[in-house]
């Protein structure tokens, strides 16, 4: 083995400090090749910054600045060349606001617009200044401008929650106001028929001041007293109506002006549960008052029927529809410490309390300190969302912050759902992003499958196909999304190739994990290197001496190859496993369907075999052809000592190839066979047999009698001989 190969193999296997010619990458300012062209995001037109809007019911609560400016340009600038100058000015304004937002400036769009006009419009051109200011007003919308920073998900979702709640509360507030008016009218009519109501001063108070001079209230009072006796409310009915009115007027869920509202945005799950418990008696009281008020207002209250029902009305009487009218709680748990500290999250989601929980994750990469250390990623966040799906009736949405605008409709459904909702969002922070913008790092988390987007809506249908969606993940049918990458080689020839974007690419963007990579100078590049995606797919062949590498670009724009250590490669495998599970949930590459297909194929072949055998043994006569030499015959006999796979039954689930892709490989039909039994241990053979769901791997007997733990392994292998 030559010296370079030895050094790169040692680094790959151990991850220890790289020896020459390998170099550490800390000081190189590297970024993944596919992100190389995005050095200055403010020069691009893309989804950010957003403007938070106060929409009409059902409308968008956020739009991108780019979208608003494009719409303005369509309406405000004349078509064709005449409007070109105006369109350019508007685009300059948009870029200026984008730069200001990226630099941390916050405020209303109208304020940022005005400031940008003052910066851009030359002082000697007052007309242009006026035109641009007027264009800003003509946009017809205003709201907070937010960039894709670590505060954005909370600001966007809290705003969306407020908008949705306002629509919901407005409807209930109108119902309550109507009931108050109708009950008040009943009491007023009763008062008018009372002695007190017929007094001259009462009659006068009931007439507007302008008309008071037109009437003789003393005479009117005497005339009314001579009329037929009034039908008055019974005392119990009046008391009932007065009680309902008092509850409706003083309740704090949908408060009338002057009444202090309850706070529904709280800091912890514990606080939500406590507030809910404390307010439950008031909720019962309000539902009871509204129900009684409706019956009274319609004249349908029947004491014989309803008294007993309302006397025993308590929290158990509240139906789901009753609960659904109340405002939803909103909690934002930021970062893992907040989630870990608030152990009540799953309890809250399963409690039936109407709550929307935003869990913000700022760091999905971690290195555990147990033993040698597993390089983990996003485990807790992904587990959290998966656990919440397991609750069955919780709305779950997972996404990175870069994708939230695209998911606005889905977010609105979650915020408006009667079910509890978990919104799990990853957003990068400047502390972990090096010189790459947070937006790009967040987008890279989704691209690399480290934090895929998905949603589960329990109200969307009866089955998983209707409820679960893989949302906007790029190229969901692939393991890793692929994009074209153009560069110039050493002789300045343009090269164009397709590059997959893997977990390793995402990790390479985080300076904390530079130690998992080592740069191999161009002069030392060799044929013993295989791209990390190919390595993960087991396409590196049986050459033990190869190591996986990643393509990266340094701050001078020069292409670099980085050897990747084994811990990161293993993490990428686990990332892929998680992604495969999500694909299955989303109906992509269903192992059940593939297994069924394999079974049917095996059955078909088994049924066809006797006919072929019969034909083969029959005498050849005119019109029949002898069996061709290349055609497969009956499956060969296998000794119990031999390791083998019933290849025709393989469902291509990847389990065995993931354990050792040099020992197990796929044939041209993507069905597994044992390629090289000496390429791994007997332990791997047995573990593969145990993990093969259809039990078609037969480990045979161990080839190496010196392998440790053989007695136990042989015993485990008995079930597969
Ligand atoms: S584990 Fe079994 S079914 Fe899956 S690929 Fe290997 S042999 Fe085929």
PDB file of C-alpha atoms in Angstrom, residues 15-166:
ATOM      1  CA  UNK A  15     -10.648  10.340  12.263  1.00  0.00           C
ATOM      2  CA  UNK A  16      -7.390  11.205  14.005  1.00  0.00           C
ATOM      3  CA  UNK A  17      -5.330  14.286  13.191  1.00  0.00           C
ATOM      4  CA  UNK A  18      -4.458  13.992   9.496  1.00  0.00           C
ATOM      5  CA  UNK A  19      -0.846  13.285   8.568  1.00  0.00           C
ATOM      6  CA  UNK A  20       0.783  14.730   5.388  1.00  0.00           C
ATOM      7  CA  UNK A  21      -0.102  14.888   2.583  1.00  0.00           C
ATOM      8  CA  UNK A  22      -3.553  15.224   4.198  1.00  0.00           C
ATOM      9  CA  UNK A  23      -4.222  18.608   5.783  1.00  0.00           C
ATOM     10  CA  UNK A  24      -6.727  19.915   8.316  1.00  0.00           C
ATOM     11  CA  UNK A  25      -9.428  22.098   6.748  1.00  0.00           C
ATOM     12  CA  UNK A  26     -10.082  24.575   9.585  1.00  0.00           C
ATOM     13  CA  UNK A  27      -8.476  27.578   7.933  1.00  0.00           C
ATOM     14  CA  UNK A  28      -9.589  26.985   4.346  1.00  0.00           C
ATOM     15  CA  UNK A  29     -13.021  28.647   4.476  1.00  0.00           C
ATOM     16  CA  UNK A  30     -14.563  25.690   2.652  1.00  0.00           C
ATOM     17  CA  UNK A  31     -18.165  25.359   1.675  1.00  0.00           C
ATOM     18  CA  UNK A  32     -20.017  22.529  -0.081  1.00  0.00           C
ATOM     19  CA  UNK A  33     -19.508  22.673  -3.831  1.00  0.00           C
ATOM     20  CA  UNK A  34     -23.208  23.068  -4.566  1.00  0.00           C
ATOM     21  CA  UNK A  35     -23.406  26.136  -2.285  1.00  0.00           C
ATOM     22  CA  UNK A  36     -20.284  27.732  -3.758  1.00  0.00           C
ATOM     23  CA  UNK A  37     -22.077  30.066  -6.125  1.00  0.00           C
ATOM     24  CA  UNK A  38     -24.202  31.666  -3.376  1.00  0.00           C
ATOM     25  CA  UNK A  39     -21.627  33.966  -1.829  1.00  0.00           C
ATOM     26  CA  UNK A  40     -23.853  37.048  -1.473  1.00  0.00           C
ATOM     27  CA  UNK A  41     -27.512  36.221  -1.030  1.00  0.00           C
ATOM     28  CA  UNK A  42     -28.565  39.877  -0.943  1.00  0.00           C
ATOM     29  CA  UNK A  43     -27.800  40.077  -4.677  1.00  0.00           C
ATOM     30  CA  UNK A  44     -30.351  37.355  -5.386  1.00  0.00           C
ATOM     31  CA  UNK A  45     -34.117  37.647  -5.526  1.00  0.00           C
ATOM     32  CA  UNK A  46     -35.492  34.893  -3.300  1.00  0.00           C
ATOM     33  CA  UNK A  47     -38.147  34.305  -0.618  1.00  0.00           C
ATOM     34  CA  UNK A  48     -36.607  36.506   2.070  1.00  0.00           C
ATOM     35  CA  UNK A  49     -37.147  38.924   3.675  1.00  0.00           C
ATOM     36  CA  UNK A  50     -40.810  38.350   4.427  1.00  0.00           C
ATOM     37  CA  UNK A  51     -43.455  40.927   5.220  1.00  0.00           C
ATOM     38  CA  UNK A  52     -45.938  39.940   7.941  1.00  0.00           C
ATOM     39  CA  UNK A  53     -49.407  41.017   6.796  1.00  0.00           C
ATOM     40  CA  UNK A  54     -52.822  41.556   8.359  1.00  0.00           C
ATOM     41  CA  UNK A  55     -54.877  39.737   5.738  1.00  0.00           C
ATOM     42  CA  UNK A  56     -58.579  39.458   5.012  1.00  0.00           C
ATOM     43  CA  UNK A  57     -60.037  36.214   6.445  1.00  0.00           C
ATOM     44  CA  UNK A  58     -58.323  33.224   4.882  1.00  0.00           C
ATOM     45  CA  UNK A  59     -55.632  35.347   3.187  1.00  0.00           C
ATOM     46  CA  UNK A  60     -51.833  35.043   3.341  1.00  0.00           C
ATOM     47  CA  UNK A  61     -50.350  36.251   6.607  1.00  0.00           C
ATOM     48  CA  UNK A  62     -46.898  36.628   5.049  1.00  0.00           C
ATOM     49  CA  UNK A  63     -45.539  37.377   1.600  1.00  0.00           C
ATOM     50  CA  UNK A  64     -42.043  37.732   0.293  1.00  0.00           C
ATOM     51  CA  UNK A  65     -40.740  41.205  -0.455  1.00  0.00           C
ATOM     52  CA  UNK A  66     -39.790  39.915  -3.900  1.00  0.00           C
ATOM     53  CA  UNK A  67     -43.397  38.958  -4.572  1.00  0.00           C
ATOM     54  CA  UNK A  68     -44.759  42.325  -3.422  1.00  0.00           C
ATOM     55  CA  UNK A  69     -42.263  44.295  -5.517  1.00  0.00           C
ATOM     56  CA  UNK A  70     -42.925  42.183  -8.614  1.00  0.00           C
ATOM     57  CA  UNK A  71     -46.640  42.781  -8.221  1.00  0.00           C
ATOM     58  CA  UNK A  72     -46.053  46.505  -7.759  1.00  0.00           C
ATOM     59  CA  UNK A  73     -43.863  46.649 -10.857  1.00  0.00           C
ATOM     60  CA  UNK A  74     -46.596  44.971 -12.912  1.00  0.00           C
ATOM     61  CA  UNK A  75     -49.135  47.560 -11.836  1.00  0.00           C
ATOM     62  CA  UNK A  76     -47.067  50.723 -11.412  1.00  0.00           C
ATOM     63  CA  UNK A  77     -44.572  50.563 -14.279  1.00  0.00           C
ATOM     64  CA  UNK A  78     -45.800  50.999 -17.843  1.00  0.00           C
ATOM     65  CA  UNK A  79     -45.382  47.910 -20.000  1.00  0.00           C
ATOM     66  CA  UNK A  80     -42.408  47.681 -22.348  1.00  0.00           C
ATOM     67  CA  UNK A  81     -39.364  49.962 -22.549  1.00  0.00           C
ATOM     68  CA  UNK A  82     -41.290  52.919 -21.128  1.00  0.00           C
ATOM     69  CA  UNK A  83     -41.466  51.225 -17.752  1.00  0.00           C
ATOM     70  CA  UNK A  84     -37.900  49.865 -17.728  1.00  0.00           C
ATOM     71  CA  UNK A  85     -36.405  52.694 -15.654  1.00  0.00           C
ATOM     72  CA  UNK A  86     -39.169  52.406 -13.077  1.00  0.00           C
ATOM     73  CA  UNK A  87     -38.753  48.640 -12.822  1.00  0.00           C
ATOM     74  CA  UNK A  88     -35.006  49.065 -12.295  1.00  0.00           C
ATOM     75  CA  UNK A  89     -35.580  51.569  -9.513  1.00  0.00           C
ATOM     76  CA  UNK A  90     -38.018  49.230  -7.786  1.00  0.00           C
ATOM     77  CA  UNK A  91     -35.520  46.356  -7.984  1.00  0.00           C
ATOM     78  CA  UNK A  92     -32.814  48.610  -6.510  1.00  0.00           C
ATOM     79  CA  UNK A  93     -35.174  49.452  -3.677  1.00  0.00           C
ATOM     80  CA  UNK A  94     -35.918  45.783  -3.087  1.00  0.00           C
ATOM     81  CA  UNK A  95     -32.216  44.926  -2.932  1.00  0.00           C
ATOM     82  CA  UNK A  96     -31.520  47.811  -0.586  1.00  0.00           C
ATOM     83  CA  UNK A  97     -34.250  46.653   1.807  1.00  0.00           C
ATOM     84  CA  UNK A  98     -32.961  43.061   1.555  1.00  0.00           C
ATOM     85  CA  UNK A  99     -29.474  44.237   2.497  1.00  0.00           C
ATOM     86  CA  UNK A 100     -30.826  46.267   5.422  1.00  0.00           C
ATOM     87  CA  UNK A 101     -32.847  43.287   6.687  1.00  0.00           C
ATOM     88  CA  UNK A 102     -29.826  40.956   6.335  1.00  0.00           C
ATOM     89  CA  UNK A 103     -27.828  43.445   8.394  1.00  0.00           C
ATOM     90  CA  UNK A 104     -30.387  43.197  11.189  1.00  0.00           C
ATOM     91  CA  UNK A 105     -32.619  46.212  10.485  1.00  0.00           C
ATOM     92  CA  UNK A 106     -36.208  45.603  11.540  1.00  0.00           C
ATOM     93  CA  UNK A 107     -39.363  47.664  11.234  1.00  0.00           C
ATOM     94  CA  UNK A 108     -42.427  48.132   9.096  1.00  0.00           C
ATOM     95  CA  UNK A 109     -42.139  47.825   5.338  1.00  0.00           C
ATOM     96  CA  UNK A 110     -43.289  51.449   4.996  1.00  0.00           C
ATOM     97  CA  UNK A 111     -40.406  52.582   7.244  1.00  0.00           C
ATOM     98  CA  UNK A 112     -37.766  50.484   5.461  1.00  0.00           C
ATOM     99  CA  UNK A 113     -39.136  51.576   2.082  1.00  0.00           C
ATOM    100  CA  UNK A 114     -38.932  55.252   2.987  1.00  0.00           C
ATOM    101  CA  UNK A 115     -35.391  54.854   4.328  1.00  0.00           C
ATOM    102  CA  UNK A 116     -34.343  53.040   1.144  1.00  0.00           C
ATOM    103  CA  UNK A 117     -35.858  55.795  -1.033  1.00  0.00           C
ATOM    104  CA  UNK A 118     -33.916  58.409   0.948  1.00  0.00           C
ATOM    105  CA  UNK A 119     -30.695  56.437   0.372  1.00  0.00           C
ATOM    106  CA  UNK A 120     -31.235  55.733  -3.309  1.00  0.00           C
ATOM    107  CA  UNK A 121     -33.049  58.733  -4.773  1.00  0.00           C
ATOM    108  CA  UNK A 122     -30.567  61.454  -5.685  1.00  0.00           C
ATOM    109  CA  UNK A 123     -31.252  64.661  -3.791  1.00  0.00           C
ATOM    110  CA  UNK A 124     -31.324  66.582  -7.068  1.00  0.00           C
ATOM    111  CA  UNK A 125     -34.176  64.436  -8.362  1.00  0.00           C
ATOM    112  CA  UNK A 126     -37.186  65.225  -6.151  1.00  0.00           C
ATOM    113  CA  UNK A 127     -39.565  63.826  -8.752  1.00  0.00           C
ATOM    114  CA  UNK A 128     -38.064  60.327  -8.593  1.00  0.00           C
ATOM    115  CA  UNK A 129     -38.165  60.469  -4.818  1.00  0.00           C
ATOM    116  CA  UNK A 130     -41.868  61.366  -4.891  1.00  0.00           C
ATOM    117  CA  UNK A 131     -42.632  58.653  -7.455  1.00  0.00           C
ATOM    118  CA  UNK A 132     -40.905  55.955  -5.380  1.00  0.00           C
ATOM    119  CA  UNK A 133     -42.542  57.071  -2.148  1.00  0.00           C
ATOM    120  CA  UNK A 134     -45.903  57.050  -3.882  1.00  0.00           C
ATOM    121  CA  UNK A 135     -45.188  53.561  -5.276  1.00  0.00           C
ATOM    122  CA  UNK A 136     -44.587  52.334  -1.715  1.00  0.00           C
ATOM    123  CA  UNK A 137     -48.005  53.619  -0.671  1.00  0.00           C
ATOM    124  CA  UNK A 138     -49.570  52.144  -3.812  1.00  0.00           C
ATOM    125  CA  UNK A 139     -48.445  48.693  -2.707  1.00  0.00           C
ATOM    126  CA  UNK A 140     -51.388  48.847  -0.327  1.00  0.00           C
ATOM    127  CA  UNK A 141     -49.866  46.604   2.331  1.00  0.00           C
ATOM    128  CA  UNK A 142     -47.649  47.110   5.323  1.00  0.00           C
ATOM    129  CA  UNK A 143     -46.214  44.960   8.058  1.00  0.00           C
ATOM    130  CA  UNK A 144     -43.056  43.879   9.869  1.00  0.00           C
ATOM    131  CA  UNK A 145     -40.134  42.920   7.647  1.00  0.00           C
ATOM    132  CA  UNK A 146     -38.355  39.761   8.830  1.00  0.00           C
ATOM    133  CA  UNK A 147     -35.267  38.090   7.437  1.00  0.00           C
ATOM    134  CA  UNK A 148     -34.407  34.402   7.710  1.00  0.00           C
ATOM    135  CA  UNK A 149     -32.610  34.624  11.039  1.00  0.00           C
ATOM    136  CA  UNK A 150     -32.959  32.557  14.185  1.00  0.00           C
ATOM    137  CA  UNK A 151     -35.874  34.675  15.461  1.00  0.00           C
ATOM    138  CA  UNK A 152     -37.892  34.395  12.255  1.00  0.00           C
ATOM    139  CA  UNK A 153     -39.823  31.124  12.849  1.00  0.00           C
ATOM    140  CA  UNK A 154     -41.200  32.364  16.161  1.00  0.00           C
ATOM    141  CA  UNK A 155     -42.117  35.763  14.741  1.00  0.00           C
ATOM    142  CA  UNK A 156     -43.763  34.273  11.653  1.00  0.00           C
ATOM    143  CA  UNK A 157     -45.685  31.537  13.448  1.00  0.00           C
ATOM    144  CA  UNK A 158     -46.745  33.700  16.385  1.00  0.00           C
ATOM    145  CA  UNK A 159     -48.027  36.210  13.838  1.00  0.00           C
ATOM    146  CA  UNK A 160     -49.852  33.488  11.882  1.00  0.00           C
ATOM    147  CA  UNK A 161     -51.349  32.177  15.122  1.00  0.00           C
ATOM    148  CA  UNK A 162     -52.580  35.690  16.026  1.00  0.00           C
ATOM    149  CA  UNK A 163     -54.153  36.148  12.579  1.00  0.00           C
ATOM    150  CA  UNK A 164     -55.923  32.773  12.722  1.00  0.00           C
ATOM    151  CA  UNK A 165     -57.063  33.375  16.307  1.00  0.00           C
ATOM    152  CA  UNK A 166     -58.391  36.813  15.427  1.00  0.00           C
TER     153      UNK A 166
END
